[in-house]
Amino acid sequence: MSFRLSQRDKDIIAFINQFRAVDRDSLVDLFFKQLKSPINACNSVMVRLYRLGLIERTQQYSPTVYLPVDAKIKKNSQKILHFLSILDVYKQMCTYSTPKQVIVEDKPTGRKGGIEPDLFCIFKGSPFWIEIQRNQYSEQKMQDKINLYEEFFFSDEWKSLHWQPEERAPLFPSVILITPVRYAVNSEHIRIIQAASIHELMEKYKSVGKQQRDGKPKTSASSGGIKINLR
């Protein structure tokens, strides 16, 4: 059977492979929003790609969630909700600026037991590792997670990661904890930002920027202010 894929078809397949689980409405927002009947157009394309065997799908969610052909997660797995949470964070970022160098479930140490952030990206010129906490954990478990980031910081291995800028000194990413719960975690070496969502993070940044324009003292990251480049 011969068929030709459009560039949009290829982009959709690559996006599903990258994010592992993508719901129909997200595909509409990202690939079909400019069309007259975006939902119908998306449904038509996704049915075609599914019938061609280029993607998988699960209808245990509404709207339908699409998966890579070689997905190693079951179609009723809770892991799907985890990947949809990562996608939601990405989509929130896209409303401000499209993230670059996106890596889902990044494993920068390359070995088991190291840091495993849910998402890495360069957003508005700054590198971030993002941890998405859908469940509440103990303070100690969260501090243990931060301690792993500190270990990686002192290893210097991060200085040679492929996304590091060639023209200037290497940067250690800020760590964003997307969580409705505020944890009493701390680090003297790593910038940690806690927010319930990217939208909340950007609102905090706007308020800090307004304070600076008004000549008020800059708040510290530990007290809720954000000292990062989000321009």
CSV table of C-alpha atoms in Angstrom, one decimal:
chain,number,residue,atom,x,y,z
A,1,MET,CA,0.0,0.0,0.0
A,2,SER,CA,1.5,3.3,-1.1
A,3,PHE,CA,0.7,6.6,0.6
A,4,ARG,CA,2.2,10.0,0.9
A,5,LEU,CA,2.4,11.9,4.2
A,6,SER,CA,2.1,15.6,4.4
A,7,GLN,CA,4.6,17.6,6.5
A,8,ARG,CA,1.8,18.1,9.0
A,9,ASP,CA,1.3,14.3,9.2
A,10,LYS,CA,5.0,13.8,9.9
A,11,ASP,CA,5.0,16.6,12.5
A,12,ILE,CA,2.0,15.1,14.3
A,13,ILE,CA,3.6,11.6,14.4
A,14,ALA,CA,6.9,13.0,15.7
A,15,PHE,CA,5.1,15.0,18.3
A,16,ILE,CA,3.2,11.9,19.6
A,17,ASN,CA,6.5,10.0,19.6
A,18,GLN,CA,8.1,12.8,21.6
A,19,PHE,CA,5.3,13.3,24.2
A,20,ARG,CA,4.2,9.6,24.4
A,21,ALA,CA,0.5,10.4,25.0
A,22,VAL,CA,-1.4,13.3,23.3
A,23,ASP,CA,-5.1,14.0,23.5
A,24,ARG,CA,-7.2,15.0,20.5
A,25,ASP,CA,-7.9,18.5,21.8
A,26,SER,CA,-4.2,19.2,22.2
A,27,LEU,CA,-3.6,18.2,18.6
A,28,VAL,CA,-6.4,20.5,17.6
A,29,ASP,CA,-4.8,23.4,19.4
A,30,LEU,CA,-1.3,22.8,18.1
A,31,PHE,CA,-1.9,21.7,14.5
A,32,PHE,CA,-5.4,22.5,13.3
A,33,LYS,CA,-6.5,25.7,15.2
A,34,GLN,CA,-6.2,27.9,12.1
A,35,LEU,CA,-8.7,25.7,10.0
A,36,LYS,CA,-12.4,26.4,9.6
A,37,SER,CA,-13.5,23.1,11.2
A,38,PRO,CA,-10.4,22.2,13.3
A,39,ILE,CA,-12.0,19.3,15.3
A,40,ASN,CA,-13.4,17.6,12.2
A,41,ALA,CA,-10.1,18.1,10.3
A,42,CYS,CA,-8.1,16.6,13.2
A,43,ASN,CA,-10.4,13.6,13.6
A,44,SER,CA,-10.1,12.9,9.9
A,45,VAL,CA,-6.3,13.1,9.9
A,46,MET,CA,-6.0,11.0,13.1
A,47,VAL,CA,-8.3,8.2,11.8
A,48,ARG,CA,-6.3,8.1,8.6
A,49,LEU,CA,-2.9,7.8,10.5
A,50,TYR,CA,-4.4,5.2,12.8
A,51,ARG,CA,-5.6,3.1,10.0
A,52,LEU,CA,-2.3,3.3,8.3
A,53,GLY,CA,-0.7,1.9,11.4
A,54,LEU,CA,1.4,5.0,12.1
A,55,ILE,CA,0.0,5.7,15.5
A,56,GLU,CA,-1.9,3.9,18.3
A,57,ARG,CA,-4.9,5.2,20.2
A,58,THR,CA,-6.8,4.6,23.4
A,59,GLN,CA,-10.5,5.5,23.7
A,60,GLN,CA,-10.5,5.0,27.5
A,61,TYR,CA,-10.2,8.7,27.7
A,62,SER,CA,-12.5,11.4,26.2
A,63,PRO,CA,-11.4,12.9,23.9
A,64,THR,CA,-9.3,10.1,22.4
A,65,VAL,CA,-5.6,9.9,23.4
A,66,TYR,CA,-3.0,8.9,20.8
A,67,LEU,CA,0.1,6.9,21.5
A,68,PRO,CA,3.3,5.9,19.5
A,69,VAL,CA,3.1,2.6,17.6
A,70,ASP,CA,5.8,1.2,19.8
A,71,ALA,CA,4.3,2.5,23.1
A,72,LYS,CA,5.4,0.4,26.0
A,73,ILE,CA,2.5,1.6,28.2
A,74,LYS,CA,-0.8,-0.1,28.4
A,75,LYS,CA,-3.8,1.7,27.0
A,76,ASN,CA,-5.4,1.9,30.5
A,77,SER,CA,-2.2,2.8,32.3
A,78,GLN,CA,-2.0,5.6,34.8
A,79,LYS,CA,1.2,6.6,33.1
A,80,ILE,CA,-0.9,8.1,30.3
A,81,LEU,CA,-2.1,10.8,32.8
A,82,HIS,CA,1.5,11.4,33.7
A,83,PHE,CA,2.4,12.1,30.1
A,84,LEU,CA,-0.7,14.3,29.6
A,85,SER,CA,0.4,16.4,32.6
A,86,ILE,CA,3.8,16.9,30.9
A,87,LEU,CA,2.0,17.9,27.7
A,88,ASP,CA,-0.2,20.4,29.6
A,89,VAL,CA,2.9,22.1,31.1
A,90,TYR,CA,4.4,22.3,27.5
A,91,LYS,CA,1.1,23.8,26.2
A,92,GLN,CA,1.0,26.4,28.9
A,93,MET,CA,4.6,27.4,28.0
A,94,CYS,CA,3.6,27.7,24.4
A,95,THR,CA,1.1,30.4,25.2
A,96,TYR,CA,4.0,32.6,26.2
A,97,SER,CA,6.8,31.4,24.0
A,98,THR,CA,7.5,28.0,22.2
A,99,PRO,CA,10.1,26.1,24.3
A,100,LYS,CA,13.2,24.8,22.5
A,101,GLN,CA,15.4,21.7,23.0
A,102,VAL,CA,12.4,19.9,24.5
A,103,ILE,CA,13.2,16.5,26.1
A,104,VAL,CA,10.4,14.5,27.7
A,105,GLU,CA,11.6,12.4,30.7
A,106,ASP,CA,15.1,13.7,30.5
A,107,LYS,CA,17.8,11.4,31.9
A,108,PRO,CA,20.9,13.7,31.7
A,109,THR,CA,23.1,11.5,33.9
A,110,GLY,CA,22.6,8.6,31.6
A,111,ARG,CA,22.4,6.2,34.5
A,112,LYS,CA,19.9,4.7,36.9
A,113,GLY,CA,19.5,6.5,40.2
A,114,GLY,CA,20.3,10.0,38.8
A,115,ILE,CA,18.0,12.9,38.3
A,116,GLU,CA,15.1,12.1,35.9
A,117,PRO,CA,13.1,15.4,35.4
A,118,ASP,CA,9.8,15.1,33.6
A,119,LEU,CA,10.8,17.7,31.2
A,120,PHE,CA,13.8,19.7,30.0
A,121,CYS,CA,13.5,22.8,27.8
A,122,ILE,CA,14.9,26.2,27.1
A,123,PHE,CA,12.1,28.6,27.7
A,124,LYS,CA,12.5,32.3,27.0
A,125,GLY,CA,16.3,32.0,26.8
A,126,SER,CA,16.7,30.0,30.1
A,127,PRO,CA,17.2,26.3,30.6
A,128,PHE,CA,14.9,24.5,33.0
A,129,TRP,CA,14.4,21.0,34.4
A,130,ILE,CA,10.7,20.6,35.4
A,131,GLU,CA,9.4,18.1,37.9
A,132,ILE,CA,5.6,17.7,37.8
A,133,GLN,CA,4.2,16.4,41.1
A,134,ARG,CA,0.7,15.1,40.7
A,135,ASN,CA,0.8,13.4,44.1
A,136,GLN,CA,1.9,14.8,47.5
A,137,TYR,CA,5.2,13.5,48.9
A,138,SER,CA,7.0,13.9,52.2
A,139,GLU,CA,9.3,16.8,52.7
A,140,GLN,CA,12.2,14.4,53.0
A,141,LYS,CA,11.4,12.7,49.7
A,142,MET,CA,11.4,16.0,47.9
A,143,GLN,CA,14.6,17.1,49.6
A,144,ASP,CA,16.2,13.8,48.5
A,145,LYS,CA,15.2,14.7,45.0
A,146,ILE,CA,16.8,18.1,45.3
A,147,ASN,CA,19.9,16.5,46.7
A,148,LEU,CA,20.3,14.4,43.5
A,149,TYR,CA,20.3,17.7,41.5
A,150,GLU,CA,23.1,19.0,43.8
A,151,GLU,CA,25.1,15.8,43.2
A,152,PHE,CA,24.8,16.3,39.5
A,153,PHE,CA,25.7,20.0,39.9
A,154,PHE,CA,29.0,19.0,41.6
A,155,SER,CA,29.8,16.3,39.0
A,156,ASP,CA,30.3,19.0,36.3
A,157,GLU,CA,28.9,16.5,33.8
A,158,TRP,CA,26.1,18.9,33.0
A,159,LYS,CA,28.6,21.3,31.4
A,160,SER,CA,29.0,19.1,28.4
A,161,LEU,CA,25.3,18.4,27.7
A,162,HIS,CA,24.4,18.9,24.1
A,163,TRP,CA,22.2,21.9,24.5
A,164,GLN,CA,24.8,24.0,26.3
A,165,PRO,CA,25.6,27.2,24.5
A,166,GLU,CA,28.9,27.2,22.6
A,167,GLU,CA,29.5,30.9,22.8
A,168,ARG,CA,29.2,31.4,26.6
A,169,ALA,CA,29.8,29.7,29.9
A,170,PRO,CA,27.7,26.6,30.6
A,171,LEU,CA,24.5,27.1,32.6
A,172,PHE,CA,23.0,24.7,35.2
A,173,PRO,CA,19.2,24.7,34.7
A,174,SER,CA,16.8,26.1,37.2
A,175,VAL,CA,14.5,23.4,38.7
A,176,ILE,CA,10.8,24.1,38.5
A,177,LEU,CA,8.5,22.1,40.8
A,178,ILE,CA,5.0,22.2,39.4
A,179,THR,CA,3.0,21.3,42.5
A,180,PRO,CA,-0.1,22.6,44.3
A,181,VAL,CA,1.8,21.9,47.6
A,182,ARG,CA,4.7,24.1,48.7
A,183,TYR,CA,7.7,22.0,50.0
A,184,ALA,CA,10.3,23.3,52.5
A,185,VAL,CA,13.2,22.2,50.2
A,186,ASN,CA,16.3,24.2,49.8
A,187,SER,CA,19.6,24.3,48.1
A,188,GLU,CA,22.6,26.7,48.3
A,189,HIS,CA,23.7,25.9,44.7
A,190,ILE,CA,20.5,25.3,42.6
A,191,ARG,CA,17.7,27.7,41.9
A,192,ILE,CA,14.4,26.1,42.8
A,193,ILE,CA,11.1,27.5,41.8
A,194,GLN,CA,7.8,26.2,43.0
A,195,ALA,CA,4.5,27.0,41.3
A,196,ALA,CA,1.1,25.4,40.8
A,197,SER,CA,1.3,26.0,37.1
A,198,ILE,CA,3.3,27.7,34.4
A,199,HIS,CA,0.6,30.4,34.3
A,200,GLU,CA,1.2,31.1,38.0
A,201,LEU,CA,5.0,31.2,37.4
A,202,MET,CA,4.6,33.8,34.7
A,203,GLU,CA,2.2,35.9,36.9
A,204,LYS,CA,4.9,35.9,39.6
A,205,TYR,CA,7.5,36.9,37.1
A,206,LYS,CA,5.3,39.8,36.0
A,207,SER,CA,4.8,41.0,39.6
A,208,VAL,CA,8.6,40.9,40.2
A,209,GLY,CA,9.2,42.8,37.0
A,210,LYS,CA,6.6,45.4,38.1
A,211,GLN,CA,8.4,45.8,41.4
A,212,GLN,CA,11.7,46.3,39.7
A,213,ARG,CA,10.2,49.0,37.4
A,214,ASP,CA,8.6,50.7,40.4
A,215,GLY,CA,11.9,50.7,42.1
A,216,LYS,CA,10.9,48.3,44.9
A,217,PRO,CA,13.4,45.7,46.3
A,218,LYS,CA,13.6,42.5,44.4
A,219,THR,CA,12.1,39.5,46.3
A,220,SER,CA,14.2,36.4,46.7
A,221,ALA,CA,13.4,33.1,45.0
A,222,SER,CA,12.8,31.4,48.4
A,223,SER,CA,10.1,33.9,49.3
A,224,GLY,CA,8.2,33.4,46.0
A,225,GLY,CA,10.0,35.9,43.7
A,226,ILE,CA,11.7,34.6,40.6
A,227,LYS,CA,15.2,35.5,39.6
A,228,ILE,CA,15.4,34.1,36.1
A,229,ASN,CA,15.6,35.4,32.6
A,230,LEU,CA,12.1,35.1,31.2
A,231,ARG,CA,12.4,37.8,28.5
